[in-house]
PDB file of C-alpha atoms in Angstrom:
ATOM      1  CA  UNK W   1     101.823  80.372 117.844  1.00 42.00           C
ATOM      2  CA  UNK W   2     101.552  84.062 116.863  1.00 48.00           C
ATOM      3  CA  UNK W   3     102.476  85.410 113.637  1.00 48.00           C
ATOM      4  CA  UNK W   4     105.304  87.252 115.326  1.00 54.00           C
ATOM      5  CA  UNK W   5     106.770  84.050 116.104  1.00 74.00           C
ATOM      6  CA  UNK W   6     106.411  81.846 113.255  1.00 84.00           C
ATOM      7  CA  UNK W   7     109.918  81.447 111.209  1.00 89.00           C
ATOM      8  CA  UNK W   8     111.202  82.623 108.508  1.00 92.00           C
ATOM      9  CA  UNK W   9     112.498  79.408 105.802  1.00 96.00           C
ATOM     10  CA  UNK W  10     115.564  80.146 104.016  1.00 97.00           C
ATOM     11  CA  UNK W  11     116.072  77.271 101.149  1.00 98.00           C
ATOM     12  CA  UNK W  12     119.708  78.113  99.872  1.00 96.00           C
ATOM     13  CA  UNK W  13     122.404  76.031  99.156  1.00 95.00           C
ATOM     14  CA  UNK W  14     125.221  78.777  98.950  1.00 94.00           C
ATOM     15  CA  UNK W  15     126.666  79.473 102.608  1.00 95.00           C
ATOM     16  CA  UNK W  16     127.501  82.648 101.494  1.00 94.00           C
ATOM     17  CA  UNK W  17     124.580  84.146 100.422  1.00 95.00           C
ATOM     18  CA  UNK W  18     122.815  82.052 103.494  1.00 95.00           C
ATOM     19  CA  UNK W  19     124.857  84.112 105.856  1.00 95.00           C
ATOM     20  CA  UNK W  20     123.819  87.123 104.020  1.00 94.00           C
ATOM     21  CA  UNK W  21     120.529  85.895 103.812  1.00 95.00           C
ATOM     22  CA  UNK W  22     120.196  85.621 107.619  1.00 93.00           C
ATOM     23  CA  UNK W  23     122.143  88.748 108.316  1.00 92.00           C
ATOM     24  CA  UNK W  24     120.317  90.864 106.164  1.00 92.00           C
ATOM     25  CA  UNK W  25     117.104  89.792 107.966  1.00 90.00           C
ATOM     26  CA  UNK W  26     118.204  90.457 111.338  1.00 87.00           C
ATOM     27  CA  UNK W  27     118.913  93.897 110.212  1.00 85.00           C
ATOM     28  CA  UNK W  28     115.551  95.047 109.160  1.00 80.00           C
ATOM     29  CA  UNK W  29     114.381  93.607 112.899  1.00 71.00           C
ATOM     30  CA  UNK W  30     112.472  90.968 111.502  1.00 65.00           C
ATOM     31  CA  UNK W  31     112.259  89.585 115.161  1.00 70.00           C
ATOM     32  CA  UNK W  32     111.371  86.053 114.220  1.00 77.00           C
ATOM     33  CA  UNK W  33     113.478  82.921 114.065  1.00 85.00           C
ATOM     34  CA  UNK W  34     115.503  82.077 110.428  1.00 90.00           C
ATOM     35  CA  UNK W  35     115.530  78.600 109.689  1.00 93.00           C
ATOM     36  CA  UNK W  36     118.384  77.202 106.896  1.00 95.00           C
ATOM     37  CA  UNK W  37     118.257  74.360 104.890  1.00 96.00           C
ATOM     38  CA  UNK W  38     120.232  73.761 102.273  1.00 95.00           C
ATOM     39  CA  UNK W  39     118.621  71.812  99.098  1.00 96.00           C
ATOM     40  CA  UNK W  40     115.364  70.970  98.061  1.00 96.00           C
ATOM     41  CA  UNK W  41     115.103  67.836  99.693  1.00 97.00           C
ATOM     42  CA  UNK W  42     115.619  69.604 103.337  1.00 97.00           C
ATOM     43  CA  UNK W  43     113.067  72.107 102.883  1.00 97.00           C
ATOM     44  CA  UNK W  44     110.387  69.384 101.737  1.00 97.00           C
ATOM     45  CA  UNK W  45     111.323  67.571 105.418  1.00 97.00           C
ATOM     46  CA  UNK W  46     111.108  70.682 107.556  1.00 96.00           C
ATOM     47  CA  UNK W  47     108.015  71.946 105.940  1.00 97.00           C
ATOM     48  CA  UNK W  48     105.868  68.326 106.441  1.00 96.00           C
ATOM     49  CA  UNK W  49     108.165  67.825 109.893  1.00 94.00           C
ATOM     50  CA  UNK W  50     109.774  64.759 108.414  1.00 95.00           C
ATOM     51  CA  UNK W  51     113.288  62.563 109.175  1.00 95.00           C
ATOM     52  CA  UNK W  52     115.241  65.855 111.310  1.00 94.00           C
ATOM     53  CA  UNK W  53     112.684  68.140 111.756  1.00 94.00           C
ATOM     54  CA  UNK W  54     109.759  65.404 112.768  1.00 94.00           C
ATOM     55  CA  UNK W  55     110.307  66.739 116.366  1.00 89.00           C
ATOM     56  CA  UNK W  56     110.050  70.338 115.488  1.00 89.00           C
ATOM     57  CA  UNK W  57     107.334  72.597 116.348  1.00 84.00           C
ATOM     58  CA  UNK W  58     104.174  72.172 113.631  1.00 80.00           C
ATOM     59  CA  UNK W  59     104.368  76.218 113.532  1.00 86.00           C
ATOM     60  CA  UNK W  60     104.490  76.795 109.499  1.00 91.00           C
ATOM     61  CA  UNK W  61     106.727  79.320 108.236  1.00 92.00           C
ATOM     62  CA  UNK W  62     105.672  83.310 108.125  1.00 90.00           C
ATOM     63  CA  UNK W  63     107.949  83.145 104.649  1.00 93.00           C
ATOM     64  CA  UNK W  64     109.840  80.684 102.498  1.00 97.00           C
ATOM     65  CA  UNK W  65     112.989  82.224 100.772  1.00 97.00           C
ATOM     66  CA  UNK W  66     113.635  79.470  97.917  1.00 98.00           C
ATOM     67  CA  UNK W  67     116.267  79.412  95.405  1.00 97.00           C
ATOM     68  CA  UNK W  68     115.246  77.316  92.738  1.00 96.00           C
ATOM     69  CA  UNK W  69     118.784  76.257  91.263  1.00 93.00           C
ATOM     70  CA  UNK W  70     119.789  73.450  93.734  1.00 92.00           C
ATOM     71  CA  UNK W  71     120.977  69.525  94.669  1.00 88.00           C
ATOM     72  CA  UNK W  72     118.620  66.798  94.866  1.00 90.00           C
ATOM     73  CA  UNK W  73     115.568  68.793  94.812  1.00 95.00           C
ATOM     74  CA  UNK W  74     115.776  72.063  92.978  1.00 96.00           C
ATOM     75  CA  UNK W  75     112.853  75.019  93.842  1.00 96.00           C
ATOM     76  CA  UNK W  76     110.176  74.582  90.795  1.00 97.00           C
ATOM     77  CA  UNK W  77     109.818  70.940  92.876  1.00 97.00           C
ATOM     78  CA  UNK W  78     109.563  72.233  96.450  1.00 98.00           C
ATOM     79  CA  UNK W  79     107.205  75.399  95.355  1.00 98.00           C
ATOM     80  CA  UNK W  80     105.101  72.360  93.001  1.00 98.00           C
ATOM     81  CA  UNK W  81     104.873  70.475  96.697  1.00 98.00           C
ATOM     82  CA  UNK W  82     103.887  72.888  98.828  1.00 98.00           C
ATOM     83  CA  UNK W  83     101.342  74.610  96.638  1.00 98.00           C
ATOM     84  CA  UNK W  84      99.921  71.318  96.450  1.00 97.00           C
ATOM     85  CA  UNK W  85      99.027  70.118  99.469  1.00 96.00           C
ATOM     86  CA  UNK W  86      96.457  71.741 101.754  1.00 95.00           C
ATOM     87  CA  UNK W  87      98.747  72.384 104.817  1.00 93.00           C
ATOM     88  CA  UNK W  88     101.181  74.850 103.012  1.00 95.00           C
ATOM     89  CA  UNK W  89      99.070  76.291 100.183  1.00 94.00           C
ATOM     90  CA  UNK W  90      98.669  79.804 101.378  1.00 92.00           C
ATOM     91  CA  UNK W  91     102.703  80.028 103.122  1.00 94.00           C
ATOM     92  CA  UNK W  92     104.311  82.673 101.067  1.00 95.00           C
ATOM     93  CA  UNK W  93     107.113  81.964  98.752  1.00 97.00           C
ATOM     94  CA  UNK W  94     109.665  84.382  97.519  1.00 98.00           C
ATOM     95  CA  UNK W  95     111.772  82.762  94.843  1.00 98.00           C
ATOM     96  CA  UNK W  96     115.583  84.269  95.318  1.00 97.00           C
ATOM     97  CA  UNK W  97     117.366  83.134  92.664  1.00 95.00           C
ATOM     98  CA  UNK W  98     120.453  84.122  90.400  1.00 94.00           C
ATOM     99  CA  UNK W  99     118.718  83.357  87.485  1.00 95.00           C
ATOM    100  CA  UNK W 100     116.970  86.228  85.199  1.00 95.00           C
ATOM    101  CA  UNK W 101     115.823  83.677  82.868  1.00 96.00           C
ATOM    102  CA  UNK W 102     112.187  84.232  81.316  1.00 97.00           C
ATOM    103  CA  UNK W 103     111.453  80.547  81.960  1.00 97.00           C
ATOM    104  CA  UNK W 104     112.503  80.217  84.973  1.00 97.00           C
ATOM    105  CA  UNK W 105     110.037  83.322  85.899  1.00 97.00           C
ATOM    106  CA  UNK W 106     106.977  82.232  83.886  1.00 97.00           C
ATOM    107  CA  UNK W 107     107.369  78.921  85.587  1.00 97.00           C
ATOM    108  CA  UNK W 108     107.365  79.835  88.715  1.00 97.00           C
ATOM    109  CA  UNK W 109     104.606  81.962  88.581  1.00 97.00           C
ATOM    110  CA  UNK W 110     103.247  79.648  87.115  1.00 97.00           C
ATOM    111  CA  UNK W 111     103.815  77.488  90.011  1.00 97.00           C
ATOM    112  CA  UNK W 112     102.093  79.993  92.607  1.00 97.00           C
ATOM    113  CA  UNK W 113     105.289  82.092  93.589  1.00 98.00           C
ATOM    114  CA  UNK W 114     104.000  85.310  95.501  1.00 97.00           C
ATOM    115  CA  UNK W 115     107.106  86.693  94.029  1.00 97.00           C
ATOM    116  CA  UNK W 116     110.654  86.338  92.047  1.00 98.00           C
ATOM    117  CA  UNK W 117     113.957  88.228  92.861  1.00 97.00           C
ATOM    118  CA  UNK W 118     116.911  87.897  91.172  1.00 97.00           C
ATOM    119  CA  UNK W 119     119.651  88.377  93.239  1.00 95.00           C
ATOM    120  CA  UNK W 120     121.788  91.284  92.756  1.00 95.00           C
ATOM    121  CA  UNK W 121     125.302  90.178  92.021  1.00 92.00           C
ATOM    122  CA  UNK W 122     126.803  92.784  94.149  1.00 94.00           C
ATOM    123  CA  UNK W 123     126.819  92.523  97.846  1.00 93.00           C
ATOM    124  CA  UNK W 124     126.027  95.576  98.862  1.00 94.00           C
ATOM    125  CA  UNK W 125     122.781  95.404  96.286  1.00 95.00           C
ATOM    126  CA  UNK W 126     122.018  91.923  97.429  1.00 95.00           C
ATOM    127  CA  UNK W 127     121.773  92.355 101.077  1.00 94.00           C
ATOM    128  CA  UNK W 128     119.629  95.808 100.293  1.00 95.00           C
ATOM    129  CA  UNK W 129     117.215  94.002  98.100  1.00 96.00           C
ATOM    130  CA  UNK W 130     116.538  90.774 100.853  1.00 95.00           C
ATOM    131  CA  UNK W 131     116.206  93.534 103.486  1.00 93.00           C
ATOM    132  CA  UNK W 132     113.400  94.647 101.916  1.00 94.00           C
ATOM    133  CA  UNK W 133     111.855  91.625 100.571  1.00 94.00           C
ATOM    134  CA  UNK W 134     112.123  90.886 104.266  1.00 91.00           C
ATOM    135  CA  UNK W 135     110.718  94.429 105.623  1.00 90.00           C
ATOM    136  CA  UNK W 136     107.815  93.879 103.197  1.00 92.00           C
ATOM    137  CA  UNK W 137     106.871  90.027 104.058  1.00 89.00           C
ATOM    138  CA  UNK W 138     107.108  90.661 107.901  1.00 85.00           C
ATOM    139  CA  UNK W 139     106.248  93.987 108.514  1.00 84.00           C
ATOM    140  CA  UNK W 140     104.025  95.630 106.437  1.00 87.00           C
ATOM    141  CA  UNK W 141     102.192  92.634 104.800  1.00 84.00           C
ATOM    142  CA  UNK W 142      98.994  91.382 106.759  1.00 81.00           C
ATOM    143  CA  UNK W 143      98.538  87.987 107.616  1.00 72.00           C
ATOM    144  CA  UNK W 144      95.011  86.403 107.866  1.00 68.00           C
ATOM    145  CA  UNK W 145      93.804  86.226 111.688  1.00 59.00           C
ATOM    146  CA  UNK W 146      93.928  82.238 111.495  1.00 53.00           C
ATOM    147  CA  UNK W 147      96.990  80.577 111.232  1.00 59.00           C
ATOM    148  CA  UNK W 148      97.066  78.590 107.410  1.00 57.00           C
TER     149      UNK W 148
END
């Protein structure tokens, strides 16, 4: 699969600021499929193509968007499991969160985020700032030649 093909991940488990997640993306022309899923737990499956998603193409995402305050699994978890195993080491991970908190940033640096935004609390300011995290990860970053 080509890098122009490969989806985009969206972990969030506010419909809301999915939608605006999604719509915000499609906006900037990202041209790529968005994938939702909606905890933790979810995004562990679709990543490893487990339970649902074991029938899903093994294409990894171009870009995980991960809030880290969720159910069942929250984001320090899922960014501790993918940055762990071989197969999704190098698949960027944008933390987009609510939370401001110092801890919660040091930690997921810590963790191997490639980057942490807090989401505006506006809409307006929110959709703005995931257009451009999305511009930036799918249009003007370079991928390696070889898939990772």
């Amino acid at each position: 699969m080509t890098p122009g093909s490969r989806p985009i991940l969206v972990v969030e488990d506010d419909t809301l600021d999915a939608e605006m997640i999604e719509e915000a993306l499609l906006e900037v022309g990202a041209e790529r499929p968005v994938e939702r899923v909606e905890d933790g737990a979810e995004a562990v499956d679709f990543l490893f193509r487990r339970n649902r998603y074991a029938g899903r193409s093994d294409d990894l995402p171009i870009l995980v968007l991960l809030d880290i305050k969720m159910p069942r699994m929250d984001g320090f978890e899922v960014l501790r499991v993918i940055r762990e195993s071989d197969s999704t080491r190098q698949v960027p991970v944008v933390i987009l969160t609510s939370s401001s908190e110092d801890q919660d940033i040091a930690e997921c640096r810590t963790l191997g985020a490639n980057a942490y935004v807090v989401k505006p609390s506006d809409a307006r300011g929110f959709a703005d700032t995931v257009r451009t995290v999305g511009e930036f990860w799918t249009k003007l970053n370079e991928l390696p030649a070889h898939d990772y």
